[in-house]
Short mmCIF file of C-alpha atoms and ligand atoms in Angstrom, two decimals:
data_model
loop_
_atom_site.label_atom_id
_atom_site.label_comp_id
_atom_site.label_asym_id
_atom_site.label_seq_id
_atom_site.Cartn_x
_atom_site.Cartn_y
_atom_site.Cartn_z
CA MET A 263 -48.89 11.87 -11.10
CA LEU A 264 -47.35 14.03 -8.24
CA ASN A 265 -49.43 13.87 -5.13
CA VAL A 266 -48.72 16.36 -2.65
CA GLU A 267 -51.03 15.25 1.20
CA GLY A 268 -49.85 17.59 4.39
CA VAL A 269 -45.72 18.63 3.26
CA SER A 270 -44.28 20.71 5.83
CA LYS A 271 -41.47 22.07 5.99
CA TYR A 272 -39.60 23.73 9.36
CA TYR A 273 -36.28 24.62 8.97
CA GLY A 274 -34.82 24.38 13.09
CA GLN A 275 -36.85 25.12 15.21
CA ARG A 276 -38.61 29.18 14.01
CA GLN A 277 -41.48 29.23 11.24
CA ALA A 278 -42.79 26.92 8.92
CA ALA A 279 -41.27 27.43 5.47
CA LEU A 280 -44.34 25.25 4.38
CA SER A 281 -46.39 24.72 6.52
CA ASN A 282 -49.37 21.45 5.54
CA ILE A 283 -49.43 22.42 1.82
CA SER A 284 -51.22 19.75 -0.09
CA PHE A 285 -52.31 19.03 -4.24
CA ARG A 286 -52.13 17.39 -6.53
CA ILE A 287 -50.77 17.44 -10.18
CA ASP A 288 -51.65 15.49 -13.27
CA LYS A 289 -49.96 14.40 -15.94
CA GLY A 290 -49.10 16.74 -18.25
CA GLU A 291 -50.22 19.90 -16.58
CA MET A 292 -48.63 23.56 -16.29
CA VAL A 293 -48.71 24.90 -12.68
CA PHE A 294 -46.80 27.95 -11.80
CA LEU A 295 -45.84 28.48 -8.31
CA THR A 296 -45.78 32.07 -7.16
CA GLY A 297 -45.25 34.02 -4.08
CA ALA A 298 -43.07 37.01 -2.91
CA SER A 299 -40.15 36.34 -2.08
CA GLY A 300 -38.94 33.90 1.26
CA ALA A 301 -42.52 32.89 0.26
CA GLY A 302 -40.88 29.31 0.33
CA LYS A 303 -41.02 28.21 -3.40
CA SER A 304 -37.57 27.21 -3.85
CA THR A 305 -38.95 24.88 -0.63
CA LEU A 306 -40.93 22.96 -2.08
CA LEU A 307 -39.44 22.74 -5.11
CA ARG A 308 -36.17 21.04 -3.44
CA LEU A 309 -38.88 18.70 -1.46
CA LEU A 310 -39.87 17.09 -5.35
CA TYR A 311 -36.24 16.92 -6.72
CA LEU A 312 -34.82 15.46 -3.75
CA GLU A 313 -32.99 18.09 -1.54
CA GLU A 314 -34.36 17.67 1.44
CA LYS A 315 -37.41 15.60 2.91
CA PRO A 316 -40.40 17.08 4.48
CA SER A 317 -40.49 17.42 8.50
CA ALA A 318 -44.25 15.95 7.91
CA GLY A 319 -46.31 14.51 5.21
CA ARG A 320 -45.74 12.56 1.62
CA ILE A 321 -44.78 13.20 -1.25
CA LEU A 322 -46.00 10.52 -4.15
CA LEU A 323 -44.01 11.00 -7.68
CA ASP A 324 -45.95 8.57 -9.71
CA ARG A 325 -45.54 5.37 -8.02
CA PHE A 326 -42.54 6.17 -5.78
CA ASP A 327 -43.25 8.40 -2.58
CA LEU A 328 -40.70 10.53 -2.10
CA SER A 329 -40.88 11.47 1.76
CA ARG A 330 -39.87 7.69 2.30
CA ILE A 331 -37.12 7.20 -0.24
CA SER A 332 -33.66 6.47 1.38
CA LYS A 333 -30.93 8.42 0.65
CA ARG A 334 -28.68 5.09 -1.45
CA LYS A 335 -31.45 5.56 -4.09
CA ILE A 336 -31.99 9.98 -4.75
CA PRO A 337 -29.49 9.19 -7.50
CA PHE A 338 -31.92 6.89 -9.04
CA LEU A 339 -35.21 8.93 -8.53
CA ARG A 340 -33.77 12.36 -9.46
CA ARG A 341 -33.61 10.69 -12.75
CA HIS A 342 -37.13 11.09 -13.22
CA VAL A 343 -36.81 14.95 -12.27
CA GLY A 344 -35.10 17.54 -14.57
CA VAL A 345 -34.79 20.72 -12.73
CA ILE A 346 -33.48 23.67 -13.86
CA PHE A 347 -32.37 27.82 -12.07
CA GLN A 348 -32.17 31.13 -12.06
CA ASP A 349 -28.49 30.39 -12.59
CA PHE A 350 -27.59 28.12 -15.36
CA ARG A 351 -25.65 25.41 -13.34
CA LEU A 352 -23.70 24.17 -16.56
CA ILE A 353 -20.82 22.63 -15.76
CA PRO A 354 -18.01 25.58 -16.95
CA GLU A 355 -15.26 23.13 -18.46
CA ARG A 356 -17.75 21.37 -21.06
CA THR A 357 -19.58 22.34 -23.74
CA ALA A 358 -23.28 22.58 -24.21
CA ALA A 359 -23.24 19.14 -25.78
CA GLU A 360 -21.49 17.81 -23.52
CA ASN A 361 -23.80 19.51 -20.31
CA VAL A 362 -26.91 17.79 -21.63
CA ALA A 363 -25.12 14.54 -22.05
CA LEU A 364 -24.42 14.12 -18.74
CA THR A 365 -27.89 13.40 -17.63
CA LEU A 366 -27.53 10.10 -20.08
CA GLU A 367 -23.85 9.46 -19.29
CA VAL A 368 -24.80 9.21 -15.80
CA LEU A 369 -27.45 6.63 -16.38
CA GLY A 370 -24.92 4.39 -18.69
CA LYS A 371 -26.21 5.32 -21.98
CA SER A 372 -24.34 4.15 -24.92
CA GLY A 373 -21.85 6.95 -26.44
CA ARG A 374 -24.07 6.38 -29.89
CA GLU A 375 -27.68 7.15 -27.71
CA ILE A 376 -25.88 10.01 -25.84
CA ARG A 377 -24.96 11.90 -29.53
CA ARG A 378 -28.42 10.99 -30.78
CA LYS A 379 -30.12 12.14 -28.15
CA THR A 380 -28.31 15.97 -27.25
CA ASP A 381 -29.04 16.40 -30.82
CA GLU A 382 -32.28 15.65 -30.17
CA ALA A 383 -32.33 17.88 -27.01
CA LEU A 384 -30.15 20.71 -28.27
CA ASN A 385 -32.40 21.18 -31.86
CA LEU A 386 -35.44 20.96 -29.70
CA VAL A 387 -34.07 24.12 -28.13
CA GLY A 388 -32.79 25.14 -31.11
CA LEU A 389 -28.95 25.36 -29.70
CA LEU A 390 -27.52 22.15 -32.41
CA GLY A 391 -25.25 24.61 -34.00
CA LYS A 392 -23.43 26.47 -30.30
CA ARG A 393 -23.34 22.22 -29.44
CA ASN A 394 -19.57 23.27 -29.45
CA ASN A 395 -19.96 26.07 -27.86
CA TYR A 396 -18.91 26.04 -23.77
CA PRO A 397 -20.79 28.12 -21.11
CA TYR A 398 -18.52 30.98 -21.16
CA GLN A 399 -19.17 31.32 -24.32
CA LEU A 400 -23.12 31.33 -24.22
CA SER A 401 -25.20 34.21 -24.26
CA GLY A 402 -27.67 34.30 -20.87
CA GLY A 403 -30.82 32.64 -22.35
CA GLU A 404 -28.86 30.33 -24.68
CA ALA A 405 -27.38 29.12 -21.55
CA GLN A 406 -30.60 28.55 -20.08
CA ARG A 407 -32.07 27.22 -22.79
CA VAL A 408 -29.16 24.52 -22.80
CA SER A 409 -30.23 23.54 -19.49
CA VAL A 410 -33.47 23.18 -20.15
CA ALA A 411 -32.37 20.97 -22.55
CA ARG A 412 -30.17 19.15 -19.78
CA ALA A 413 -33.57 19.08 -17.71
CA VAL A 414 -35.75 17.15 -20.37
CA VAL A 415 -33.07 14.55 -22.44
CA ASN A 416 -34.17 12.07 -20.66
CA GLU A 417 -37.38 12.30 -20.82
CA PRO A 418 -38.32 13.13 -16.69
CA LEU A 419 -41.54 11.91 -15.29
CA VAL A 420 -42.19 15.91 -14.35
CA LEU A 421 -39.79 19.16 -14.51
CA LEU A 422 -38.95 21.59 -12.19
CA ALA A 423 -38.04 25.02 -13.03
CA ASP A 424 -37.40 27.36 -9.61
CA GLU A 425 -36.68 31.06 -11.33
CA PRO A 426 -36.08 30.33 -14.52
CA THR A 427 -36.42 33.49 -16.18
CA GLY A 428 -35.14 35.21 -12.85
CA ASN A 429 -31.78 36.83 -15.10
CA LEU A 430 -32.56 36.76 -18.48
CA ASP A 431 -33.57 39.56 -19.32
CA GLU A 432 -37.60 40.39 -21.00
CA GLN A 433 -37.10 39.41 -24.19
CA ASN A 434 -35.57 35.99 -22.96
CA SER A 435 -38.08 35.95 -20.44
CA ARG A 436 -40.73 35.41 -22.78
CA GLU A 437 -39.17 33.08 -25.07
CA LEU A 438 -38.24 31.09 -22.51
CA LEU A 439 -41.10 30.39 -21.09
CA GLU A 440 -42.64 30.31 -24.81
CA LEU A 441 -40.20 27.30 -25.12
CA LEU A 442 -40.89 25.94 -21.22
CA SER A 443 -44.93 26.05 -22.77
CA GLU A 444 -43.96 24.09 -25.88
CA ILE A 445 -42.05 21.27 -23.87
CA ASN A 446 -45.12 20.69 -21.98
CA MET A 447 -46.88 20.47 -25.11
CA ARG A 448 -45.09 17.77 -25.82
CA GLY A 449 -46.13 16.05 -23.00
CA ALA A 450 -43.97 16.61 -19.93
CA THR A 451 -45.67 16.87 -16.56
CA THR A 452 -43.89 20.65 -15.80
CA ILE A 453 -44.12 23.44 -12.54
CA ILE A 454 -42.28 27.17 -13.06
CA ALA A 455 -41.61 28.00 -9.57
CA THR A 456 -41.37 32.46 -10.46
CA HIS A 457 -41.90 35.56 -9.05
CA GLN A 458 -42.28 37.98 -12.37
CA VAL A 459 -46.42 37.57 -12.43
CA GLN A 460 -46.49 39.53 -15.57
CA LEU A 461 -45.78 37.21 -17.74
CA THR A 462 -47.30 34.41 -16.71
CA ALA A 463 -50.91 35.51 -16.82
CA LYS A 464 -50.47 35.19 -20.87
CA TYR A 465 -50.38 30.72 -20.11
CA ALA A 466 -53.88 31.04 -18.15
CA LYS A 467 -52.49 28.37 -16.29
CA ARG A 468 -53.30 26.60 -13.28
CA THR A 469 -52.04 28.98 -10.05
CA LEU A 470 -49.71 27.34 -6.79
CA ASN A 471 -50.08 30.71 -5.03
CA LEU A 472 -48.11 30.97 -2.00
CA VAL A 473 -47.66 33.07 1.33
CA SER A 474 -45.58 32.61 3.87
CA GLY A 475 -45.88 28.55 3.51
CA ILE A 476 -49.01 28.43 3.82
CA LEU A 477 -51.22 27.14 -0.61
CA GLU A 478 -53.88 29.69 -0.58
CA LYS A 479 -56.78 28.58 -1.81
CA GLU A 480 -56.38 28.33 -6.07
CA THR A 481 -59.06 30.87 -7.59
CA ARG A 482 -59.36 28.56 -10.60
CA MET B 235 -20.64 0.84 -16.66
CA ARG B 236 -19.38 4.07 -18.77
CA SER B 237 -16.45 3.37 -20.35
CA PHE B 238 -12.73 4.00 -18.69
CA GLY B 239 -12.77 6.94 -21.44
CA ARG B 240 -14.71 9.39 -20.32
CA ILE B 241 -13.45 8.64 -16.71
CA PHE B 242 -10.07 9.93 -17.67
CA VAL B 243 -11.57 12.92 -19.52
CA GLU B 244 -13.26 13.26 -16.09
CA ILE B 245 -9.83 13.11 -14.25
CA TRP B 246 -8.16 15.74 -17.27
CA ARG B 247 -11.31 18.24 -16.43
CA SER B 248 -10.41 17.79 -12.61
CA VAL B 249 -6.02 18.34 -13.12
CA ARG B 250 -6.00 21.29 -15.95
CA PHE B 251 -6.19 23.75 -13.55
CA GLU B 252 -4.58 22.51 -10.97
CA LEU B 253 -1.20 21.06 -13.23
CA LEU B 254 1.79 22.97 -11.11
CA SER B 255 0.56 21.75 -7.78
CA THR B 256 -0.41 17.74 -9.44
CA LEU B 257 2.98 17.42 -10.65
CA GLY B 258 4.23 19.27 -7.89
CA SER B 259 2.17 16.33 -6.07
CA LEU B 260 3.88 13.78 -8.55
CA LEU B 261 7.11 14.98 -7.94
CA THR B 262 6.65 13.97 -4.33
CA ILE B 263 4.90 10.91 -5.18
CA PHE B 264 8.60 9.81 -6.62
CA LEU B 265 10.61 10.98 -4.40
CA ALA B 266 8.63 9.61 -1.00
CA THR B 267 8.12 6.22 -2.38
CA LEU B 268 12.12 6.29 -4.12
CA LEU B 269 13.50 6.13 -0.24
CA PRO B 270 11.76 2.72 -0.01
CA GLY B 271 12.98 1.75 -2.65
CA LEU B 272 16.96 2.61 -1.87
CA PHE B 273 16.46 0.46 0.92
CA TRP B 274 14.62 -2.57 -0.74
CA ILE B 275 17.47 -2.67 -2.93
CA ALA B 276 20.23 -1.91 -0.40
CA SER B 277 19.08 -4.67 1.82
CA LYS B 278 18.90 -6.77 -1.06
CA ASN B 279 22.24 -6.30 -2.42
CA LEU B 280 23.35 -7.09 1.24
CA THR B 281 22.03 -9.65 2.38
CA GLN B 282 22.89 -11.10 -0.51
CA THR B 283 26.15 -10.26 0.36
CA GLU B 284 25.98 -11.27 3.50
CA ALA B 285 24.67 -14.48 2.22
CA GLU B 286 28.06 -14.88 -0.31
CA LEU B 287 30.21 -14.38 2.66
CA LYS B 288 29.04 -16.61 4.80
CA SER B 289 28.69 -19.87 2.58
CA GLY B 290 32.32 -18.30 1.74
CA LEU B 291 34.19 -18.37 5.04
CA THR B 292 37.12 -20.14 6.02
CA MET B 293 38.93 -20.34 9.90
CA ASP B 294 42.47 -19.94 8.84
CA VAL B 295 44.99 -21.43 11.22
CA PHE B 296 48.43 -19.97 10.96
CA LEU B 297 51.58 -22.21 11.96
CA ARG B 298 54.39 -21.79 13.56
CA GLU B 299 56.56 -23.78 11.03
CA GLU B 300 56.44 -25.57 7.94
CA LEU B 301 54.72 -29.33 8.93
CA THR B 302 55.96 -32.80 8.31
CA VAL B 303 53.15 -34.84 5.83
CA GLU B 304 52.98 -36.57 9.62
CA GLN B 305 51.50 -33.68 11.33
CA ILE B 306 49.76 -32.64 8.77
CA THR B 307 48.14 -35.96 8.26
CA ARG B 308 47.50 -36.35 11.95
CA LEU B 309 46.37 -32.23 12.10
CA THR B 310 44.08 -32.59 9.28
CA LYS B 311 42.53 -35.69 10.88
CA GLU B 312 42.36 -34.35 14.57
CA PHE B 313 40.58 -30.69 12.66
CA MET B 314 38.03 -32.79 10.46
CA GLY B 315 37.64 -34.38 14.40
CA LEU B 316 35.97 -30.53 15.50
CA GLY B 317 32.37 -29.88 15.48
CA GLY B 318 31.83 -27.84 12.21
CA VAL B 319 34.83 -28.07 10.37
CA THR B 320 33.32 -29.28 7.26
CA GLY B 321 37.42 -28.92 4.97
CA VAL B 322 40.88 -28.96 5.79
CA THR B 323 43.42 -27.69 3.77
CA TYR B 324 47.45 -27.32 4.53
CA VAL B 325 48.89 -24.38 2.91
CA SER B 326 52.75 -24.51 2.93
CA LYS B 327 55.25 -21.47 2.81
CA GLU B 328 55.33 -21.59 -0.80
CA ASP B 329 52.28 -22.16 -1.50
CA ALA B 330 51.01 -18.86 0.15
CA LEU B 331 53.75 -17.50 -1.20
CA ASN B 332 52.49 -17.92 -4.62
CA ARG B 333 48.62 -17.30 -3.68
CA MET B 334 49.95 -14.09 -3.08
CA MET B 335 51.94 -13.67 -6.29
CA GLN B 336 48.57 -14.83 -7.87
CA LYS B 337 46.57 -12.15 -6.36
CA PHE B 338 48.89 -8.85 -6.53
CA GLY B 339 51.82 -10.46 -8.89
CA PRO B 340 54.62 -11.04 -8.90
CA LYS B 341 55.92 -7.24 -9.58
CA MET B 342 54.96 -6.14 -5.71
CA LEU B 343 56.56 -9.21 -4.35
CA ALA B 344 60.35 -8.87 -5.91
CA GLY B 345 62.87 -10.33 -3.52
CA LEU B 346 60.46 -12.14 -1.24
CA GLU B 347 61.23 -15.36 -3.04
CA ASP B 348 64.40 -15.76 -1.34
CA GLU B 349 63.30 -15.10 2.40
CA ASN B 350 60.38 -15.90 2.72
CA PRO B 351 58.32 -14.03 5.24
CA LEU B 352 55.38 -16.02 5.19
CA PRO B 353 53.65 -18.73 7.07
CA ALA B 354 52.08 -22.18 6.03
CA SER B 355 48.25 -22.12 8.03
CA PHE B 356 45.79 -24.32 7.42
CA ILE B 357 42.20 -22.76 6.16
CA LEU B 358 39.74 -24.71 7.61
CA SER B 359 36.51 -24.40 6.04
CA VAL B 360 33.44 -24.29 8.19
CA ASP B 361 30.16 -24.95 8.69
CA LYS B 362 26.82 -22.36 9.84
CA SER B 363 27.03 -23.96 12.53
CA VAL B 364 29.99 -21.37 13.75
CA PHE B 365 27.28 -18.34 13.71
CA THR B 366 25.59 -19.92 16.67
CA GLN B 367 26.45 -17.96 19.89
CA GLY B 368 29.72 -18.99 21.02
CA VAL B 369 31.10 -21.27 19.43
CA ALA B 370 33.03 -19.67 16.87
CA GLU B 371 35.42 -18.92 20.27
CA ALA B 372 35.12 -22.36 21.15
CA LEU B 373 36.60 -23.62 18.79
CA SER B 374 38.92 -21.81 18.39
CA LYS B 375 40.25 -22.28 21.77
CA LYS B 376 40.47 -25.81 21.05
CA ILE B 377 42.83 -24.89 17.92
CA SER B 378 44.82 -22.56 19.84
CA ARG B 379 46.06 -25.18 22.36
CA TYR B 380 47.73 -27.29 19.82
CA PRO B 381 51.53 -26.69 19.97
CA GLU B 382 52.06 -25.71 16.24
CA VAL B 383 49.81 -22.81 16.00
CA ASP B 384 50.60 -19.76 15.97
CA ASP B 385 47.72 -17.27 15.58
CA ILE B 386 43.36 -17.89 15.00
CA VAL B 387 42.05 -14.83 12.33
CA PHE B 388 38.47 -15.32 11.74
CA ALA B 389 35.96 -13.22 10.20
CA GLY B 390 33.25 -14.37 11.16
CA ASP B 391 32.84 -12.46 14.41
CA ILE B 392 32.75 -9.02 11.97
CA LEU B 393 30.44 -11.03 9.89
CA ASN B 394 28.52 -11.78 13.42
CA ARG B 395 28.08 -7.41 14.42
CA LEU B 396 27.77 -6.75 9.82
CA GLY B 397 24.61 -8.92 10.21
CA ASN B 398 23.49 -6.89 13.53
CA ILE B 399 23.75 -4.18 11.68
CA LEU B 400 21.43 -5.00 8.54
CA ARG B 401 19.26 -6.43 10.87
CA THR B 402 18.49 -2.96 12.03
CA THR B 403 19.60 -1.13 9.12
CA GLU B 404 16.47 -2.59 7.68
CA ILE B 405 14.24 -2.19 10.24
CA LEU B 406 15.26 1.25 10.31
CA GLY B 407 14.46 1.51 6.89
CA PHE B 408 11.07 -0.55 7.65
CA ALA B 409 10.31 2.45 9.80
CA LEU B 410 10.91 4.84 7.84
CA SER B 411 9.79 3.48 4.09
CA VAL B 412 6.30 3.55 6.56
CA MET B 413 6.19 6.85 8.12
CA VAL B 414 7.40 7.94 3.93
CA ALA B 415 4.43 6.20 3.16
CA PHE B 416 2.17 7.69 5.54
CA ALA B 417 3.34 11.25 3.92
CA ALA B 418 2.84 10.08 0.55
CA LEU B 419 -0.72 8.79 1.30
CA PHE B 420 -1.78 12.37 3.13
CA ILE B 421 0.08 14.86 -0.11
CA ILE B 422 -2.45 11.97 -2.53
CA ALA B 423 -5.68 12.68 -0.41
CA ASN B 424 -4.71 16.56 0.19
CA THR B 425 -4.43 16.88 -4.06
CA VAL B 426 -7.35 14.95 -4.52
CA ARG B 427 -8.89 17.12 -1.92
CA VAL B 428 -8.47 19.89 -3.94
CA ALA B 429 -9.85 18.59 -7.09
CA ILE B 430 -12.50 18.43 -5.38
CA SER B 431 -13.41 21.20 -4.01
CA ASP B 432 -12.06 22.76 -7.43
CA ARG B 433 -15.13 20.80 -8.50
CA ARG B 434 -17.57 21.30 -5.97
CA LYS B 435 -20.22 22.48 -8.13
CA THR B 436 -19.74 20.23 -11.22
CA VAL B 437 -20.39 16.76 -8.30
CA GLU B 438 -23.65 19.31 -7.64
CA ILE B 439 -25.07 19.05 -10.44
CA MET B 440 -23.99 15.80 -11.00
CA GLN B 441 -25.69 15.01 -7.69
CA LEU B 442 -29.25 16.65 -9.31
CA VAL B 443 -28.60 14.87 -12.65
CA GLY B 444 -28.89 11.59 -10.78
CA ALA B 445 -25.27 10.84 -10.66
CA THR B 446 -24.56 7.99 -8.03
CA ARG B 447 -21.76 8.51 -5.24
CA GLY B 448 -19.81 6.03 -6.85
CA TYR B 449 -19.78 7.34 -10.67
CA ILE B 450 -18.98 11.24 -8.68
CA LEU B 451 -16.04 9.49 -6.70
CA THR B 452 -14.63 6.95 -9.48
CA PRO B 453 -12.23 9.70 -10.78
CA PHE B 454 -10.87 11.27 -7.59
CA VAL B 455 -9.83 7.41 -6.87
CA MET B 456 -8.25 7.10 -9.77
CA LEU B 457 -7.21 10.49 -10.04
CA GLY B 458 -5.12 9.02 -6.76
CA GLY B 459 -4.00 6.12 -8.20
CA MET B 460 -2.96 7.09 -11.42
CA LEU B 461 -0.60 8.97 -9.01
CA GLY B 462 1.07 6.72 -7.13
CA PHE B 463 1.01 4.40 -10.05
CA SER B 464 3.47 7.48 -11.84
CA GLY B 465 4.92 8.17 -9.26
CA ALA B 466 6.07 4.30 -8.81
CA ILE B 467 7.20 3.89 -12.09
CA LEU B 468 8.91 7.75 -12.25
CA SER B 469 11.06 5.95 -9.40
CA ALA B 470 11.34 2.61 -10.84
CA LEU B 471 13.51 4.17 -13.19
CA ALA B 472 16.02 6.23 -11.61
CA LEU B 473 16.45 3.77 -9.14
CA ASN B 474 16.89 1.32 -12.08
CA TRP B 475 19.49 4.20 -13.17
CA ILE B 476 21.31 5.19 -9.81
CA THR B 477 22.21 1.06 -9.34
CA GLY B 478 23.61 1.19 -13.17
CA TYR B 479 25.59 3.94 -11.82
CA VAL B 480 26.66 2.59 -8.85
CA SER B 481 27.29 -0.86 -10.22
CA ASN B 482 29.49 1.08 -13.07
CA HIS B 483 31.49 3.32 -11.02
CA LEU B 484 31.86 1.60 -7.44
CA ILE B 485 30.41 -1.28 -7.04
CA LYS B 486 28.44 -3.87 -8.99
CA LEU B 487 25.34 -4.38 -7.36
CA VAL B 488 21.45 -6.21 -8.11
CA PHE B 489 18.34 -4.77 -8.80
CA LEU B 490 15.29 -5.67 -8.25
CA GLU B 491 13.74 -8.37 -9.90
CA SER B 492 10.54 -8.03 -12.45
CA HIS B 493 7.65 -9.51 -10.54
CA GLU B 494 9.19 -6.61 -7.37
CA ILE B 495 9.30 -4.34 -9.90
CA PHE B 496 5.62 -5.76 -10.23
CA THR B 497 5.17 -5.42 -6.10
CA PHE B 498 6.24 -1.78 -6.52
CA ILE B 499 4.66 0.06 -8.47
CA MET B 500 1.47 -1.78 -7.61
CA SER B 501 1.66 -0.81 -3.62
CA GLY B 502 1.93 2.88 -5.61
CA LEU B 503 -1.50 2.44 -7.15
CA CYS B 504 -2.63 0.68 -4.33
CA LEU B 505 -1.39 3.78 -2.51
CA GLY B 506 -2.28 6.36 -4.57
CA MET B 507 -6.23 5.02 -4.52
CA VAL B 508 -6.17 4.10 -1.45
CA GLY B 509 -5.12 8.36 -0.57
CA ALA B 510 -7.79 9.51 -2.92
CA PHE B 511 -10.54 7.41 -1.22
CA ILE B 512 -9.99 8.57 1.78
CA ALA B 513 -10.21 12.57 0.44
CA THR B 514 -13.28 11.63 -0.69
CA ARG B 515 -14.89 10.19 2.46
CA LYS B 516 -13.32 13.23 4.43
CA TYR B 517 -14.31 15.59 1.36
CA LEU B 518 -17.04 14.81 -1.09
CA LYS B 519 -20.10 15.29 1.04
CA ILE B 520 -22.50 14.04 -0.78
N1 ATP C 64 -31.17 26.04 4.66
C1 ATP C 64 -32.73 26.56 5.09
N2 ATP C 64 -32.39 27.15 6.00
C2 ATP C 64 -33.08 27.52 6.61
N3 ATP C 64 -34.05 28.57 6.81
C3 ATP C 64 -33.99 28.77 5.53
C4 ATP C 64 -33.17 27.43 4.54
N4 ATP C 64 -33.74 27.84 3.09
C5 ATP C 64 -35.03 28.62 3.05
N5 ATP C 64 -34.90 29.33 4.40
C6 ATP C 64 -35.97 29.76 4.82
O1 ATP C 64 -37.28 29.21 4.81
C7 ATP C 64 -38.50 30.19 3.93
C8 ATP C 64 -38.97 30.03 2.28
O2 ATP C 64 -37.54 30.33 1.82
P1 ATP C 64 -37.43 30.11 -0.26
O3 ATP C 64 -36.35 29.80 -0.49
O4 ATP C 64 -38.26 28.73 -0.30
O5 ATP C 64 -38.51 30.57 -0.58
P2 ATP C 64 -38.78 31.68 -2.24
O6 ATP C 64 -40.43 31.58 -1.89
O7 ATP C 64 -38.01 31.02 -3.08
O8 ATP C 64 -37.83 33.06 -2.07
P3 ATP C 64 -37.21 33.38 -3.30
O9 ATP C 64 -38.91 34.13 -4.16
O10 ATP C 64 -36.83 34.40 -2.82
O11 ATP C 64 -36.40 32.93 -4.04
C9 ATP C 64 -37.45 31.26 4.49
O12 ATP C 64 -37.78 32.14 4.64
C10 ATP C 64 -35.86 31.15 4.49
O13 ATP C 64 -35.06 31.60 5.14
MG1 MG C 65 -36.40 30.84 -3.99
#
């Protein structure tokens, strides 16, 4: 489903942020991406959600070749990729429901469908009751769950999370990983970048470990 | 395509936190469109007045003394033969006094009946050809050679000069309007630039969920369009009021016709959209 073949990323002439990375992820898998700060986790995810292009190598997502996509087509591909960030990235002037709806609005869905799917997604993350709260009226854990709802509301091919628990306390972090795991069990292919290895151990999932831009041999 | 409702909601989200500066730029656009509007109305009225004056223009030929019927017939015939003259009317001393009476009322002219100081005259109607360089001079030269003729008064020269002034004013007004339009363009572009930078984060997030460039820039372009549109409407209302006020207190003026008002307001709309589009090209780096 996701096929990364010999991908490298250079910023300028200095050391490679990623060098010759290759791996495959099957449909429905849940994978942790680990590594120290500066190892290249965010860089790899940025390549996957088309924020940047690889300097070398190929990335195949389903039937699309991400390394060869034209700039005009990027928005259309992004609609198949859901992303979650450490800092939630909710639009402050939109309510929880309006933030989730954005994903569907850009697709030009009808108002009725938007409402139905938005409520479904908010229900999934347990926040239907706070659908009309603005981001500043949500706790960190709740805000992150809204961003999860926004990422999955259109059923993307792959769900990417970059340090999703980075701004959350222990309890909220556990709950969030639980939620992502549940979403994964419903069939979403999921990649979670984190350096909080103590939280991921419980799930005994496949782990890709980056060391200074190089992918360690997989142990599992 | 998304509905207009959603676009307007997006515009509202753009301006909500910048209401004061948005109102400020609306005011500036209103003032900026006011000036071209004023020039337009002024030039429209002047052109109309000039045309009316030209079409009703006459050459007054004052005579040394009252003429006999034979003299009148002969001179009428000869004047009619001159190029550019389309009609000849004889005004006797008595006619002249009567005309004066009608114009100013009998009170002011009391006493004149006894010794009428007004000369007899011919009033020549002339056609447009006398506005060509030199024609009027040649005509009055010919007429002044008649021994019966005392003096000739022709307003055409003044009118010609008036016409030149009008043309210059129009060119100046046009140049000034173009400059002001550029200023308005700049103001709108700047307002939209502020809106874009205020919503930088939102724009990033929209991109992240797969919004196209067109989707993201539409509300910004519409914001510019709305600013230009409302500015022009306010300006048209003000111009209408000014025209009415001047008509009631000074001189009768005509206002723009409905298709001209439409053009005026649509120009505002286009100006706003173009300004906003320029801003998105420059500042919406996506
Ligand atoms: N835009 C950029 N320009 C130049 N260098 C960059 C850029 N983005 C990342 N890098 C470099 O690439 C390397 C990998 O960075 P990256 O953000 O992917 O690390 P990370 O694993 O996500 O770290 P963290 O856990 O701190 O988030 C770092 O050395 C970083 O300095
Ligand atoms: Mg990172």
